[in-house]
Every structure is written in C-alpha cells, then in structure tokens.
mmCIF file of C-alpha atoms in Angstrom:
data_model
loop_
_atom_site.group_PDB
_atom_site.id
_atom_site.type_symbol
_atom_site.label_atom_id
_atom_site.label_comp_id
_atom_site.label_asym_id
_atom_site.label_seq_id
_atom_site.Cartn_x
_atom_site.Cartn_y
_atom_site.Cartn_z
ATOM 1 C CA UNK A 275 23.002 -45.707 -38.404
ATOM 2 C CA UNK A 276 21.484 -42.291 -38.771
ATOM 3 C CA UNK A 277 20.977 -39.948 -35.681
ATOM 4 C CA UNK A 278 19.216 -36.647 -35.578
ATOM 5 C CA UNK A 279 19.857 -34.622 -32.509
ATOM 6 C CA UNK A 280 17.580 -31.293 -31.612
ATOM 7 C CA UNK A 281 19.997 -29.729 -29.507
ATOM 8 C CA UNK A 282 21.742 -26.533 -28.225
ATOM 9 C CA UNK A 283 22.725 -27.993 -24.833
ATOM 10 C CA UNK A 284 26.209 -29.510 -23.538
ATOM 11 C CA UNK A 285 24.299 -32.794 -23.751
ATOM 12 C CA UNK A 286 23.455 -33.357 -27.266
ATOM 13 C CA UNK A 287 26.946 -31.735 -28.287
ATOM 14 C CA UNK A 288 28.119 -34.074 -26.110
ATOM 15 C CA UNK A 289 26.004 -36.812 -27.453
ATOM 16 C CA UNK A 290 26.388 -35.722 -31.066
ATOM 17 C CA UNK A 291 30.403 -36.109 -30.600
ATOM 18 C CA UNK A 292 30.134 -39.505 -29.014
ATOM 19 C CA UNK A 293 28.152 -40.943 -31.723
ATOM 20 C CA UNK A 294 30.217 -39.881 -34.608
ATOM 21 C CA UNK A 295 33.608 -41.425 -32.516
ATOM 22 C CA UNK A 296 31.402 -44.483 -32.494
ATOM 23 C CA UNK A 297 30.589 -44.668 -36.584
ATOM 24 C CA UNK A 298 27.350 -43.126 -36.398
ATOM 25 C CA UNK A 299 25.910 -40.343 -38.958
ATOM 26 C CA UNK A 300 24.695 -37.352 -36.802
ATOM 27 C CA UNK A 301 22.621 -34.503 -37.992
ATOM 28 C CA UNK A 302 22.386 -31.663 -35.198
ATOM 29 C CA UNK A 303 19.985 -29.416 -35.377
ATOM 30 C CA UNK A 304 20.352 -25.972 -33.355
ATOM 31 C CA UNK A 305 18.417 -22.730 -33.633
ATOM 32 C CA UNK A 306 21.229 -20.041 -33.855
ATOM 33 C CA UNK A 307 24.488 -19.371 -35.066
ATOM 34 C CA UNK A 308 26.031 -19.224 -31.659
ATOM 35 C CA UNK A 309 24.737 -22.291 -30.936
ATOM 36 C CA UNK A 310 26.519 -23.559 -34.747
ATOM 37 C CA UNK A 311 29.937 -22.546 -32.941
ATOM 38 C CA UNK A 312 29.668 -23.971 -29.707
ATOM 39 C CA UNK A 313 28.342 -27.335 -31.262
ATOM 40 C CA UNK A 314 31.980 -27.336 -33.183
ATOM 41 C CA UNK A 315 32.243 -30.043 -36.265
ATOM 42 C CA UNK A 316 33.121 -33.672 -36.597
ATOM 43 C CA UNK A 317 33.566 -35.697 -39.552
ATOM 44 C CA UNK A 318 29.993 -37.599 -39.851
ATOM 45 C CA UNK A 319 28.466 -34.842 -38.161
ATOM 46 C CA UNK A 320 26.070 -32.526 -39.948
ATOM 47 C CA UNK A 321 25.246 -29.055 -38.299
ATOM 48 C CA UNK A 322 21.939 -27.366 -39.195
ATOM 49 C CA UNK A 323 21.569 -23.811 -37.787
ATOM 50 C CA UNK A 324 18.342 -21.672 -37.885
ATOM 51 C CA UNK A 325 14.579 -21.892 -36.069
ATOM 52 C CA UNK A 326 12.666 -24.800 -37.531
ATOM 53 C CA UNK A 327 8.460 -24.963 -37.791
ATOM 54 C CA UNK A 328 7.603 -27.975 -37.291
ATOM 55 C CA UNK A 329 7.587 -28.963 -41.452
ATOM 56 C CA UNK A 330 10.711 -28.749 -41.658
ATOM 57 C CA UNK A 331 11.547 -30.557 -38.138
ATOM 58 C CA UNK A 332 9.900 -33.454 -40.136
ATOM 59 C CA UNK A 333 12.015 -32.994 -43.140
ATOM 60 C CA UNK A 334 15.161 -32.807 -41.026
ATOM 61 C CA UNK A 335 14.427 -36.226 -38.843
ATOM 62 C CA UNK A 336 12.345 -38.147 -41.797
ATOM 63 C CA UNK A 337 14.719 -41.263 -42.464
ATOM 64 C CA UNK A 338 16.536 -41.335 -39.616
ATOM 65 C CA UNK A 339 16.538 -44.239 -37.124
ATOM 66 C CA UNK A 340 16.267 -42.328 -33.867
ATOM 67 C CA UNK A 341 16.018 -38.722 -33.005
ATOM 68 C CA UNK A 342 16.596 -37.401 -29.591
ATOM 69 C CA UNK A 343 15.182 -33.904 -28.492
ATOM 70 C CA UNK A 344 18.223 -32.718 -26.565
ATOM 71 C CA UNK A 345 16.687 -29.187 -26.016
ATOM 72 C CA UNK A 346 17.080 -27.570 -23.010
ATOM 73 C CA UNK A 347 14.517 -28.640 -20.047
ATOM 74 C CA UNK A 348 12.371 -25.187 -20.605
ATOM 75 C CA UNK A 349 12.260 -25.448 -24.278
ATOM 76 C CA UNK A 350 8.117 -26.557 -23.956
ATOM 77 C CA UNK A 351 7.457 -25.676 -27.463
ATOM 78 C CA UNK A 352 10.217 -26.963 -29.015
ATOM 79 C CA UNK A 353 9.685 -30.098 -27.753
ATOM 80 C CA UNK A 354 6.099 -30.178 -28.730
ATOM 81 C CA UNK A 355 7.277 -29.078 -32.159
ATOM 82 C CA UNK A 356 9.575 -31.953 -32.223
ATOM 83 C CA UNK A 357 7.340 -34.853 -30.984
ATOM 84 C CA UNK A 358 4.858 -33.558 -33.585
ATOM 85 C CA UNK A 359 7.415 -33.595 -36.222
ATOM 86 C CA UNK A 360 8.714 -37.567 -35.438
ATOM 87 C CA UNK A 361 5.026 -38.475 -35.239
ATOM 88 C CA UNK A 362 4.612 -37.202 -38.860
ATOM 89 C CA UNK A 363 7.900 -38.655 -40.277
ATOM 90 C CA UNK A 364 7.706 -41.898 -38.320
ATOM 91 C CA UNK A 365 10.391 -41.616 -37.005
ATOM 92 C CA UNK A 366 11.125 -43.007 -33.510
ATOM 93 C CA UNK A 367 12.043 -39.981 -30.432
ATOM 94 C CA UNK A 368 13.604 -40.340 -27.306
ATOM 95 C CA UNK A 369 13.972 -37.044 -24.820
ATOM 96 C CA UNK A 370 16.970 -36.770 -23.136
ATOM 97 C CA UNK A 371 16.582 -34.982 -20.389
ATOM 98 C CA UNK A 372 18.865 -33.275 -17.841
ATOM 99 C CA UNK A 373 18.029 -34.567 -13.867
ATOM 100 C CA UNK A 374 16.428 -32.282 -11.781
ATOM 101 C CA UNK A 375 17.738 -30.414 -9.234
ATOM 102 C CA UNK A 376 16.880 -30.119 -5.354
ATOM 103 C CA UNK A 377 15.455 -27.226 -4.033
ATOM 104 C CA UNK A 378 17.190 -24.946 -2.103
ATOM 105 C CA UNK A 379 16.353 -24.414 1.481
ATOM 106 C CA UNK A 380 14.886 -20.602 1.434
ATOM 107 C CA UNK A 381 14.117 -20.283 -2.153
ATOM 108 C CA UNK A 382 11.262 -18.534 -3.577
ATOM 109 C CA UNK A 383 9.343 -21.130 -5.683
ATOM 110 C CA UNK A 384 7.034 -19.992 -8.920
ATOM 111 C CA UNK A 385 5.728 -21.792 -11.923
ATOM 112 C CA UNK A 386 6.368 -19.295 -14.264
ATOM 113 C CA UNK A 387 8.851 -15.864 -15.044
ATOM 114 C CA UNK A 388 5.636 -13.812 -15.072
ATOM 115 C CA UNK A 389 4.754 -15.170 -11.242
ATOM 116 C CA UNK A 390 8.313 -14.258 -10.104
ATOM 117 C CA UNK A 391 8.102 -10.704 -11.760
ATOM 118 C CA UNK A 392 4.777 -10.247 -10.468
ATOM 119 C CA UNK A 393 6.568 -11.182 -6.196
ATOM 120 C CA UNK A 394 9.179 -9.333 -7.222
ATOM 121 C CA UNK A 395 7.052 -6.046 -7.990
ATOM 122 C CA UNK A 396 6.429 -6.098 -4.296
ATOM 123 C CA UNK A 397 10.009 -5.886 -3.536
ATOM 124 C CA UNK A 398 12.568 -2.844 -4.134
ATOM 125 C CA UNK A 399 16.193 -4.111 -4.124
ATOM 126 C CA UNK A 400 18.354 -5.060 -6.778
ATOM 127 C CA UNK A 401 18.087 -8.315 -9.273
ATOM 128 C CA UNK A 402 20.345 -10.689 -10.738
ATOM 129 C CA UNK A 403 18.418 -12.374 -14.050
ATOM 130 C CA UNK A 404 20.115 -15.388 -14.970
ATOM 131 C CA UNK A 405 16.904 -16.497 -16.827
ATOM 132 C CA UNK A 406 17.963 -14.996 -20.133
ATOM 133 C CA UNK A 407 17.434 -12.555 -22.929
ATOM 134 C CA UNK A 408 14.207 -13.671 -24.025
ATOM 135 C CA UNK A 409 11.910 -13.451 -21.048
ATOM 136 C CA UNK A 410 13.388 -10.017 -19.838
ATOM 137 C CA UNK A 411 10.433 -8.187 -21.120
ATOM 138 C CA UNK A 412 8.440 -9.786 -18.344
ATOM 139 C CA UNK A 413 10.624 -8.142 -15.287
ATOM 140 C CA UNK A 414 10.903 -4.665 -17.539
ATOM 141 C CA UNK A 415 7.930 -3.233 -15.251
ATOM 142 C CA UNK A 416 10.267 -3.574 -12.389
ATOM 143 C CA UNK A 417 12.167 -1.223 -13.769
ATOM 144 C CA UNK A 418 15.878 -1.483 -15.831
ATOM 145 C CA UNK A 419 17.507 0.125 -13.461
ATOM 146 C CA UNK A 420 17.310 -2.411 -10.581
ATOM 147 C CA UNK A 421 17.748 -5.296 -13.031
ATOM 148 C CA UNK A 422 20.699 -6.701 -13.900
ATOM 149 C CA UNK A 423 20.832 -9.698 -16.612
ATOM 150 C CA UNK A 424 23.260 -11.976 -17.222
ATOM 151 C CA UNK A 425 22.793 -12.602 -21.116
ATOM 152 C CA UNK A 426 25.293 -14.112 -23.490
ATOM 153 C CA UNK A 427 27.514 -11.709 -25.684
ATOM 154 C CA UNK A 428 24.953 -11.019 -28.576
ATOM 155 C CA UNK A 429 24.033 -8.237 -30.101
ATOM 156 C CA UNK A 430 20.155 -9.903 -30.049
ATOM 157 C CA UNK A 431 20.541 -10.496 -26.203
ATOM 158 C CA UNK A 432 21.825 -6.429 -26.075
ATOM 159 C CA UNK A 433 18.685 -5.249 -28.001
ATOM 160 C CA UNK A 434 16.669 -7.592 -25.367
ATOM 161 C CA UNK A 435 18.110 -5.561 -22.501
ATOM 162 C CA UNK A 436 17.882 -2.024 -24.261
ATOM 163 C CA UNK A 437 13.798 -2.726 -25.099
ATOM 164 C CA UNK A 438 13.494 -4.039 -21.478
ATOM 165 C CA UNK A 439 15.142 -0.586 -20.350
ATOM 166 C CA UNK A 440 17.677 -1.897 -19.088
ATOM 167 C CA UNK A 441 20.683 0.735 -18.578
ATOM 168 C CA UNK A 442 24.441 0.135 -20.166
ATOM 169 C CA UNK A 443 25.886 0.125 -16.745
ATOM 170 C CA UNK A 444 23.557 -3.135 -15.733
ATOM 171 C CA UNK A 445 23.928 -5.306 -18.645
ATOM 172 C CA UNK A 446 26.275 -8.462 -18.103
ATOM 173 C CA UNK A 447 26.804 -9.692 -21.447
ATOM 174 C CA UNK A 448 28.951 -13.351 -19.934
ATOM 175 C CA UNK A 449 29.580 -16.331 -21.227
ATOM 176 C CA UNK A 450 29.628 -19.287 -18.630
ATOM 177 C CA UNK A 451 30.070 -21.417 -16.649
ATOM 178 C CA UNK A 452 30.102 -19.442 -13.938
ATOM 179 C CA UNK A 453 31.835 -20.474 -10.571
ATOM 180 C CA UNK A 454 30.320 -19.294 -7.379
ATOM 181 C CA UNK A 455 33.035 -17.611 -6.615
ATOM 182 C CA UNK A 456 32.371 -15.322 -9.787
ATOM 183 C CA UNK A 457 28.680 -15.701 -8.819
ATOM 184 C CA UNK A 458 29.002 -14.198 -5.423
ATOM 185 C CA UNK A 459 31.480 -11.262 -6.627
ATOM 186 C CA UNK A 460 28.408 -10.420 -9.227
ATOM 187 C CA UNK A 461 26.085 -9.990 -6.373
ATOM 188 C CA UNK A 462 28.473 -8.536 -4.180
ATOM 189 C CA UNK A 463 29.360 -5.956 -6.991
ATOM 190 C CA UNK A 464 26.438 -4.474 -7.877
ATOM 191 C CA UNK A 465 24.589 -5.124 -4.328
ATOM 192 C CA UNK A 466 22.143 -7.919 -5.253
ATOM 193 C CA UNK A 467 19.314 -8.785 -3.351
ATOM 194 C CA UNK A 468 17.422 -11.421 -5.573
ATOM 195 C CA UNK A 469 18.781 -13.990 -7.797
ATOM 196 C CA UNK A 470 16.263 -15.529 -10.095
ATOM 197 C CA UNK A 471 17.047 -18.480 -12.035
ATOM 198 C CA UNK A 472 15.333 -21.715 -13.711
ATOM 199 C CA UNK A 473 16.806 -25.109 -13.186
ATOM 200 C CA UNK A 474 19.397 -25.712 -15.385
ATOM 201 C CA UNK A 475 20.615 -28.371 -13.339
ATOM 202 C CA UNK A 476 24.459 -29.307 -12.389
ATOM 203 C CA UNK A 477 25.144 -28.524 -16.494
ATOM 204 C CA UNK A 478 23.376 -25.430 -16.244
ATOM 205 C CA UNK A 479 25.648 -23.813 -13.523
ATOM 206 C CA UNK A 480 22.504 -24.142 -11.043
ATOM 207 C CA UNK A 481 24.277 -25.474 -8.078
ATOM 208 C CA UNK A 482 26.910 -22.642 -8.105
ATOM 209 C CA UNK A 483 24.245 -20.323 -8.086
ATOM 210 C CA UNK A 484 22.097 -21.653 -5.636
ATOM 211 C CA UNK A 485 25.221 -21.679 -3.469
ATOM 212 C CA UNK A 486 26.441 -18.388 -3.907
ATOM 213 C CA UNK A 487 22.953 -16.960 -3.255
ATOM 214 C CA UNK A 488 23.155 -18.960 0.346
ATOM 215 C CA UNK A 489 26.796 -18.089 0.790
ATOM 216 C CA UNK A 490 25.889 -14.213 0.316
ATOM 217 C CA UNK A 491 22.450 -14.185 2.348
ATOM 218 C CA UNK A 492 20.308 -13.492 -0.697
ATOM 219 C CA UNK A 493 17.237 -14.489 -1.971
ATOM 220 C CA UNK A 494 16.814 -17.435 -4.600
ATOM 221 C CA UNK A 495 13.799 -16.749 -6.939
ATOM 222 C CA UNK A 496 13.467 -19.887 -8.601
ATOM 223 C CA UNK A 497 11.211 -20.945 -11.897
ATOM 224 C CA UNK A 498 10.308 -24.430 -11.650
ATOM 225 C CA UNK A 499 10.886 -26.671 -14.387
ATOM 226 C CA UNK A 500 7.635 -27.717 -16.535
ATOM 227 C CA UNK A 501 7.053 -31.122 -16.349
ATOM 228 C CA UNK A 502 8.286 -34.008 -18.830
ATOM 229 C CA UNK A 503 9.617 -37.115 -19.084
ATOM 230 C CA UNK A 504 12.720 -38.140 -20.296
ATOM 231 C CA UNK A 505 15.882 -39.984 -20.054
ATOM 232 C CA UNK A 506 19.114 -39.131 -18.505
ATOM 233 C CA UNK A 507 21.837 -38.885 -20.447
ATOM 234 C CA UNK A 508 23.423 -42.191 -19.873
ATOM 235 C CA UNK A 509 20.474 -43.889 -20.732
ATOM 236 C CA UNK A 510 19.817 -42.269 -23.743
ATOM 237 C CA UNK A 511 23.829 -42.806 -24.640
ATOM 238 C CA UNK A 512 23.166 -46.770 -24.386
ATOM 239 C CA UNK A 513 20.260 -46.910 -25.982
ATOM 240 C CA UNK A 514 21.560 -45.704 -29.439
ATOM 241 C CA UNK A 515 24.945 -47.714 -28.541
ATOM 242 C CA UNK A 516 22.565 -50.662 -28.722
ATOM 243 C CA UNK A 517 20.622 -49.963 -31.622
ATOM 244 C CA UNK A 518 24.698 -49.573 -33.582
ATOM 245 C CA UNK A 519 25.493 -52.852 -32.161
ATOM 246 C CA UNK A 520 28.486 -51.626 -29.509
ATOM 247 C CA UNK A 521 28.782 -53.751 -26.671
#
C-alpha cells in the first residue's frame, strides 16, 4: 500500500513513522530542509524536501492509494495546492487536521496577522511574535525595536527579522516546545506586554502559551484559524490501517 503524506507537522511525521512500522510505503513530502531533518528516515519511507507547484504535487501523489495533507492548520494554500493536485492525479485525499483549541478568556481575537498588526499599532508596549518568520513583515511598521520574534534557528528566519528591522538584541532564534515556564521567563525578560500567536493547538505549544500569557497578566493576541475540515489524527490513523487490512 502506497501513502503520500504532505507534511511538516509532528502529525504526519508521526503518521509517516506509524505506517512504515505497519508495512506501508510512505512518501513524505516537506518544503524545507529543516523540515527533511526533523522528519528523520525509516526504511519504506521516502523523504522529498523542497516547495512543490502544484504539477509536481500531482507527480509526487499520482499512483498512490491515499494521500493525506498533514500541513499545518494555516497552510491555506498549500492545501488548496494539494486538493488540486489529487483531483488531477486521481488520487484519493484525506486532511488530517489538528483539533482546535478553546479560546482564552481575555484574548484579543482577529482573522488575520494584518488585523492584529493593524490593533496593535494603537498600542506602545512590547511584543512577543510567536507567529513566525514569514509574516513578520506585517508587524515591521510597529517598529523592530518593540518586537520580539520567536523564529526557529535559520539563517532565512534571521534575514526575516533583519528586513522587518528587527534589532540583534530582540531576535529569539528557539527551537520548541516551549514550556510555560520558559514562556513566562521570555515575557518576563524582555518586559512583554502582548503575545500574539495562531492556534497551533496542544501540538503547537498553544496551551502553554495561552497560560503563561494569563499567568503573567498579559495580553493574548490571537489569529484565528481559517476554516477547514478535516480529520483528527486518530481517525485518519484508522482509516489507512483499514485500507492495509490491520485489524
């Protein structure tokens, strides 16, 4: 049985592994080379690294028996890309999907990181962006030096912050998870006073944010999710047990 797994997120490694242990052949595909490391190797597992158009999405899933878009729950485009691509190779797609979180009582709720930077232009104090590299461009006109992001340790996510104007001194260049304990000592450190996030759910580190943000008295700028529909992870997991025969 042949999987292909769009993924980049601690559930389709996850996923990817438990399918091999089970006899399966997995291709994953993931966009960088950081993403190459942290989905590790298996034998039966194939690891494809690099952004894909939507051509060669259908290249990668055409012949397989299932494909599963295991990109992360803000990934909009890629998962358009992907649904596109099946469609074209005819090949069957299921979206597994990470479950959404509550909303915390307090938080600042906005649809989009342009929204939240806009609120936040009518603020002064200092904020913690645990959104990402790529959308740091869109809080740049608050100024770099009351930002401070939390990126991973790339040199891309270190040019992000430098063309943002972001200042040495700000830049947390971390790898997670992240407890809340490390979470609060962060805002407590550098005197935070907003911490915007999306919701990455319980995988994503969200709740240990969300609590360390209530634990410290700030503010919890939150992006909501786009919508979709998907399956959890457990569901998905069954699913392609069935289609191998496993009982």
């Amino acid at each position: 049985m042949k999987f292909v797994i769009f993924s980049g997120t601690t559930e389709g490694r996850r996923l990817s592994h438990a399918l091999v242990q089970l006899g399966g052949s997995v291709t994953v595909c993931v966009a960088t080379e950081y993403g190459r490391a942290e989905q590790g190797s298996a034998p039966g597992m194939t690891v494809l690294s690099g952004r894909m158009e939507p051509p060669e999405m259908a290249q990668a899933a055409s012949g397989a028996d299932l494909c599963v878009d295991a990109t992360h729950p803000y990934a909009i485009q890629a998962s358009q890309n992907i649904r596109a691509a099946c469609g074209e190779a005819g090949t069957p797609l299921l979206r597994l999907l990470r479950e959404e979180s509550a909303v915390p009582e307090g938080a600042k709720l906005f649809a989009s990181a342009s929204e939240a930077a806009e609120w936040l232009k009518t603020t002064q104090e200092n904020v913690l962006l645990t959104t990402g590299a790529k959308e740091l461009g869109v809080f740049a006109p608050l100024g770099g030096e009351r930002l401070y992001p939390r990126v991973l340790p790339l040199a891309a996510s270190l040019a992000a912050c430098e063309a943002a104007g972001v200042p040495g001194r700000n830049i947390l260049a971390l790898q997670g998870p992240f407890s809340q304990e490390l979470n609060e000592a962060l805002i407590r450190q550098y005197h935070i006073r907003y911490l915007v996030t999306k919701d990455g759910g319980r995988t994503g580190g969200f709740e240990e944010k969300a609590a360390a943000a209530h634990a410290t008295g700030i503010t919890l700028v939150l992006i909501r999710r786009p919508q979709d529909d998907g399956l959890d992870y457990e569901s998905v997991f069954n699913k392609c047990r069935e289609m191998m025969g496993c009982r």
